[in-house]
């Protein structure tokens, strides 16, 4: 492949059984990548975009993640792109959220991102160039009822900075994408932060988001694809905010 396009590059998208993950996988397929996908739920293996390699694993299951990356290795030999999109949102007030639920989300989002990156690192280093995009949440700034989401999101963004230093010398850039006010499973976090239900948030979205509408998974997918471009080599260790402008005065 030429470094001006993604055609022929190898990519792994985690969480292809989420709305955002499915959109990202489909977008990269349109760009001509050789695709591997991960799903959280084994029952979803047949329902996501077609891929050369597909595997199911809990993101916190070290052995299962290792086994899945071994399949990617056997199919591709090297990996150019890793996009982590496997986490699911969780909400709960400080006094209502059980300790186990708090840590379960941190493990899925933060530990899972770490495990996938760690197991993918040798494959990324084997390639001529690489791109890692870690999906995070715009609510790393914190909000009532989002202690777990905020803690995990902030952790992913700091992990991004560290991975950049470890993988950068091997030709792989690492960036994070913090999304909010997107029409996906994560809309529950936006509603929680604004003390609204999702239906009311949809009705009032123009009062909160300068863009005047919810972002779509396909728009997030296009942004991920931009960060994966071989020619975007100077963007390193950045967290790109995709929230329709809501956080323009807060971060």
CSV table of C-alpha atoms in Angstrom, one decimal:
chain,number,residue,atom,x,y,z
A,1,UNK,CA,0.0,0.0,0.0
A,2,UNK,CA,1.0,3.6,-0.4
A,3,UNK,CA,1.2,5.7,2.7
A,4,UNK,CA,-1.2,8.3,1.3
A,5,UNK,CA,-4.2,6.0,1.7
A,6,UNK,CA,-5.5,3.3,4.1
A,7,UNK,CA,-6.2,0.9,1.3
A,8,UNK,CA,-4.6,-2.5,2.2
A,9,UNK,CA,-3.8,-1.5,5.8
A,10,UNK,CA,-4.6,-3.9,8.6
A,11,UNK,CA,-6.9,-2.8,11.4
A,12,UNK,CA,-8.5,-4.1,14.6
A,13,UNK,CA,-11.6,-2.4,15.9
A,14,UNK,CA,-12.8,-3.5,19.4
A,15,UNK,CA,-16.4,-3.3,20.4
A,16,UNK,CA,-17.8,-3.9,16.9
A,17,UNK,CA,-21.1,-4.9,18.7
A,18,UNK,CA,-21.6,-1.3,19.9
A,19,UNK,CA,-23.1,1.4,17.7
A,20,UNK,CA,-19.9,3.4,17.6
A,21,UNK,CA,-17.7,0.4,17.1
A,22,UNK,CA,-19.9,-0.9,14.2
A,23,UNK,CA,-19.8,2.5,12.5
A,24,UNK,CA,-16.0,2.7,12.8
A,25,UNK,CA,-15.6,-0.8,11.5
A,26,UNK,CA,-17.8,-0.1,8.5
A,27,UNK,CA,-16.1,3.1,7.8
A,28,UNK,CA,-12.6,1.5,7.8
A,29,UNK,CA,-13.9,-1.2,5.5
A,30,UNK,CA,-15.0,1.4,3.0
A,31,UNK,CA,-11.5,2.8,3.1
A,32,UNK,CA,-10.2,-0.6,1.9
A,33,UNK,CA,-8.6,-1.9,5.1
A,34,UNK,CA,-8.1,-5.6,5.9
A,35,UNK,CA,-10.3,-5.7,9.0
A,36,UNK,CA,-10.3,-7.7,12.3
A,37,UNK,CA,-13.1,-7.1,14.8
A,38,UNK,CA,-13.7,-7.8,18.4
A,39,UNK,CA,-17.1,-8.1,20.1
A,40,UNK,CA,-18.0,-8.2,23.7
A,41,UNK,CA,-20.9,-10.6,23.3
A,42,UNK,CA,-20.2,-13.9,21.4
A,43,UNK,CA,-23.8,-13.8,20.2
A,44,UNK,CA,-23.0,-10.7,18.2
A,45,UNK,CA,-20.2,-12.3,16.1
A,46,UNK,CA,-22.5,-12.8,13.1
A,47,UNK,CA,-24.2,-9.4,13.3
A,48,UNK,CA,-21.3,-6.9,12.8
A,49,UNK,CA,-19.6,-5.7,9.6
A,50,UNK,CA,-17.8,-8.5,7.8
A,51,UNK,CA,-14.1,-9.0,8.7
A,52,UNK,CA,-11.3,-11.4,7.9
A,53,UNK,CA,-10.9,-12.1,11.6
A,54,UNK,CA,-13.6,-11.8,14.3
A,55,UNK,CA,-13.4,-12.9,17.9
A,56,UNK,CA,-15.4,-12.4,21.1
A,57,UNK,CA,-13.8,-11.6,24.5
A,58,UNK,CA,-14.4,-9.8,27.7
A,59,UNK,CA,-12.1,-6.8,27.6
A,60,UNK,CA,-10.8,-7.6,31.1
A,61,UNK,CA,-10.1,-11.3,30.3
A,62,UNK,CA,-6.3,-11.3,29.7
A,63,UNK,CA,-6.2,-14.8,28.2
A,64,UNK,CA,-9.1,-14.2,25.9
A,65,UNK,CA,-7.7,-10.9,24.6
A,66,UNK,CA,-4.3,-12.6,24.1
A,67,UNK,CA,-6.0,-15.4,22.1
A,68,UNK,CA,-7.9,-13.0,20.0
A,69,UNK,CA,-4.7,-11.0,19.1
A,70,UNK,CA,-3.0,-14.3,18.2
A,71,UNK,CA,-5.7,-14.8,15.6
A,72,UNK,CA,-5.0,-11.3,14.3
A,73,UNK,CA,-1.3,-12.2,14.1
A,74,UNK,CA,-1.9,-15.4,12.3
A,75,UNK,CA,-4.1,-13.6,9.7
A,76,UNK,CA,-2.2,-10.4,9.2
A,77,UNK,CA,1.4,-10.8,10.6
A,78,UNK,CA,1.5,-7.1,11.4
A,79,UNK,CA,-1.1,-4.5,12.4
A,80,UNK,CA,-1.3,-0.9,11.3
A,81,UNK,CA,-4.4,0.3,13.1
A,82,UNK,CA,-6.0,-0.3,16.5
A,83,UNK,CA,-9.2,1.4,17.6
A,84,UNK,CA,-10.6,0.6,21.0
A,85,UNK,CA,-14.4,1.1,21.3
A,86,UNK,CA,-15.4,-1.8,23.5
A,87,UNK,CA,-16.6,0.0,26.7
A,88,UNK,CA,-20.3,0.5,27.6
A,89,UNK,CA,-21.5,3.4,29.8
A,90,UNK,CA,-22.5,3.1,33.4
A,91,UNK,CA,-24.2,5.8,35.5
A,92,UNK,CA,-24.9,6.1,39.2
A,93,UNK,CA,-24.7,8.6,42.0
A,94,UNK,CA,-22.0,8.6,44.6
A,95,UNK,CA,-24.2,7.1,47.2
A,96,UNK,CA,-26.1,4.7,44.9
A,97,UNK,CA,-23.4,3.2,42.8
A,98,UNK,CA,-22.0,-0.1,44.2
A,99,UNK,CA,-18.2,-0.3,44.6
A,100,UNK,CA,-18.2,-3.3,42.3
A,101,UNK,CA,-20.1,-1.4,39.5
A,102,UNK,CA,-17.6,1.5,39.7
A,103,UNK,CA,-14.6,-0.8,39.3
A,104,UNK,CA,-16.3,-2.9,36.7
A,105,UNK,CA,-16.6,0.1,34.3
A,106,UNK,CA,-13.0,1.2,35.0
A,107,UNK,CA,-11.8,-2.3,34.3
A,108,UNK,CA,-13.8,-2.6,31.0
A,109,UNK,CA,-12.8,0.9,29.7
A,110,UNK,CA,-9.3,1.5,31.1
A,111,UNK,CA,-7.9,-2.0,31.8
A,112,UNK,CA,-9.5,-3.2,28.5
A,113,UNK,CA,-7.8,-0.4,26.5
A,114,UNK,CA,-4.5,-1.2,28.2
A,115,UNK,CA,-4.8,-5.0,27.5
A,116,UNK,CA,-5.7,-4.5,23.8
A,117,UNK,CA,-2.9,-2.0,23.3
A,118,UNK,CA,-0.4,-4.2,25.1
A,119,UNK,CA,-1.2,-7.3,23.1
A,120,UNK,CA,-1.3,-5.3,19.8
A,121,UNK,CA,2.0,-3.6,20.5
A,122,UNK,CA,4.2,-6.3,18.9
A,123,UNK,CA,2.1,-6.3,15.8
A,124,UNK,CA,2.1,-2.5,15.6
A,125,UNK,CA,5.9,-2.5,15.9
A,126,UNK,CA,6.1,-5.1,13.1
A,127,UNK,CA,4.4,-2.7,10.7
A,128,UNK,CA,6.0,0.1,8.8
A,129,UNK,CA,3.6,2.6,10.4
A,130,UNK,CA,0.8,2.5,12.9
A,131,UNK,CA,-2.1,4.4,14.4
A,132,UNK,CA,-3.9,3.8,17.7
A,133,UNK,CA,-7.1,5.6,18.5
A,134,UNK,CA,-8.5,5.1,22.0
A,135,UNK,CA,-12.2,6.1,22.5
A,136,UNK,CA,-12.9,8.0,25.6
A,137,UNK,CA,-15.7,10.2,26.9
A,138,UNK,CA,-16.0,14.0,27.0
A,139,UNK,CA,-17.2,13.6,30.6
A,140,UNK,CA,-13.6,13.2,31.8
A,141,UNK,CA,-14.3,16.7,33.1
A,142,UNK,CA,-16.6,15.1,35.6
A,143,UNK,CA,-20.4,15.3,36.3
A,144,UNK,CA,-22.9,14.2,38.9
A,145,UNK,CA,-23.6,10.5,38.6
A,146,UNK,CA,-20.6,9.9,36.3
A,147,UNK,CA,-17.9,9.1,38.7
A,148,UNK,CA,-16.9,5.8,37.0
A,149,UNK,CA,-17.2,7.2,33.4
A,150,UNK,CA,-15.2,10.3,34.3
A,151,UNK,CA,-12.5,8.3,36.1
A,152,UNK,CA,-12.1,5.8,33.3
A,153,UNK,CA,-12.2,8.4,30.5
A,154,UNK,CA,-9.5,10.5,32.2
A,155,UNK,CA,-7.4,7.4,32.7
A,156,UNK,CA,-7.7,6.5,29.0
A,157,UNK,CA,-6.6,10.0,28.0
A,158,UNK,CA,-3.5,9.7,30.3
A,159,UNK,CA,-2.8,6.2,29.0
A,160,UNK,CA,-2.8,7.7,25.5
A,161,UNK,CA,0.0,10.0,26.4
A,162,UNK,CA,2.1,7.2,27.9
A,163,UNK,CA,1.5,4.8,25.0
A,164,UNK,CA,2.5,7.6,22.6
A,165,UNK,CA,6.0,7.7,24.2
A,166,UNK,CA,6.3,3.9,24.1
A,167,UNK,CA,5.0,3.3,20.6
A,168,UNK,CA,6.1,6.6,18.9
A,169,UNK,CA,9.7,5.5,18.4
A,170,UNK,CA,8.4,2.5,16.4
A,171,UNK,CA,6.4,4.6,14.0
A,172,UNK,CA,3.0,4.3,15.7
A,173,UNK,CA,1.1,7.4,16.8
A,174,UNK,CA,-1.5,7.3,19.6
A,175,UNK,CA,-4.4,9.6,20.1
A,176,UNK,CA,-7.7,9.6,22.0
A,177,UNK,CA,-11.2,10.7,20.9
A,178,UNK,CA,-13.5,12.0,23.6
A,179,UNK,CA,-17.1,11.9,22.4
A,180,UNK,CA,-20.3,13.2,24.0
A,181,UNK,CA,-23.8,14.1,22.8
A,182,UNK,CA,-23.6,11.3,20.2
A,183,UNK,CA,-26.7,9.3,19.3
A,184,UNK,CA,-25.4,6.1,20.8
A,185,UNK,CA,-25.5,4.0,24.0
A,186,UNK,CA,-23.5,6.8,25.6
A,187,UNK,CA,-26.3,9.4,25.4
A,188,UNK,CA,-27.3,8.1,28.8
A,189,UNK,CA,-24.2,9.8,30.3
A,190,UNK,CA,-25.1,13.2,28.7
A,191,UNK,CA,-28.7,12.9,30.1
A,192,UNK,CA,-27.4,12.0,33.5
A,193,UNK,CA,-25.0,14.9,33.6
A,194,UNK,CA,-27.7,17.4,32.7
A,195,UNK,CA,-30.3,15.8,35.0
A,196,UNK,CA,-32.6,15.0,32.1
A,197,UNK,CA,-34.0,11.8,30.6
A,198,UNK,CA,-32.9,10.9,27.1
A,199,UNK,CA,-36.2,11.8,25.5
A,200,UNK,CA,-36.1,15.3,27.0
A,201,UNK,CA,-32.4,15.7,26.0
A,202,UNK,CA,-33.3,14.9,22.4
A,203,UNK,CA,-36.0,17.5,22.5
A,204,UNK,CA,-33.8,20.2,24.0
A,205,UNK,CA,-30.5,19.3,22.3
A,206,UNK,CA,-30.3,22.7,20.5
A,207,UNK,CA,-30.3,24.4,23.9
A,208,UNK,CA,-27.2,22.6,25.0
A,209,UNK,CA,-25.1,21.9,21.9
A,210,UNK,CA,-23.9,24.7,19.6
A,211,UNK,CA,-24.1,22.3,16.7
A,212,UNK,CA,-27.9,22.1,17.3
A,213,UNK,CA,-28.1,18.4,16.9
A,214,UNK,CA,-26.8,15.1,18.2
A,215,UNK,CA,-23.6,13.7,16.7
A,216,UNK,CA,-24.1,10.5,14.7
A,217,UNK,CA,-21.9,7.4,15.0
A,218,UNK,CA,-21.0,7.8,11.4
A,219,UNK,CA,-19.5,11.2,12.2
A,220,UNK,CA,-17.4,9.8,15.0
A,221,UNK,CA,-16.3,7.0,12.6
A,222,UNK,CA,-15.2,9.6,10.0
A,223,UNK,CA,-13.2,11.4,12.6
A,224,UNK,CA,-11.5,8.1,13.7
A,225,UNK,CA,-10.7,7.4,10.1
A,226,UNK,CA,-9.0,10.9,9.9
A,227,UNK,CA,-6.8,10.1,12.9
A,228,UNK,CA,-5.9,6.8,11.3
A,229,UNK,CA,-4.6,8.4,8.1
A,230,UNK,CA,-0.9,7.6,7.4
A,231,UNK,CA,-0.3,11.3,6.5
A,232,UNK,CA,-1.5,12.5,9.9
A,233,UNK,CA,1.8,11.9,11.6
A,234,UNK,CA,2.3,15.1,13.6
A,235,UNK,CA,-0.9,14.5,15.8
A,236,UNK,CA,0.5,12.6,18.7
A,237,UNK,CA,-0.9,12.1,22.3
A,238,UNK,CA,-3.8,14.4,21.6
A,239,UNK,CA,-7.4,14.0,22.8
A,240,UNK,CA,-9.8,15.2,20.1
A,241,UNK,CA,-13.1,16.4,21.5
A,242,UNK,CA,-16.2,15.5,19.5
A,243,UNK,CA,-19.2,16.9,21.4
A,244,UNK,CA,-20.9,19.3,19.1
A,245,UNK,CA,-19.2,22.2,20.9
A,246,UNK,CA,-20.7,21.7,24.4
A,247,UNK,CA,-17.4,21.7,26.2
A,248,UNK,CA,-16.0,24.7,24.3
A,249,UNK,CA,-15.7,26.7,27.6
A,250,UNK,CA,-14.8,23.9,29.9
A,251,UNK,CA,-11.7,22.2,28.5
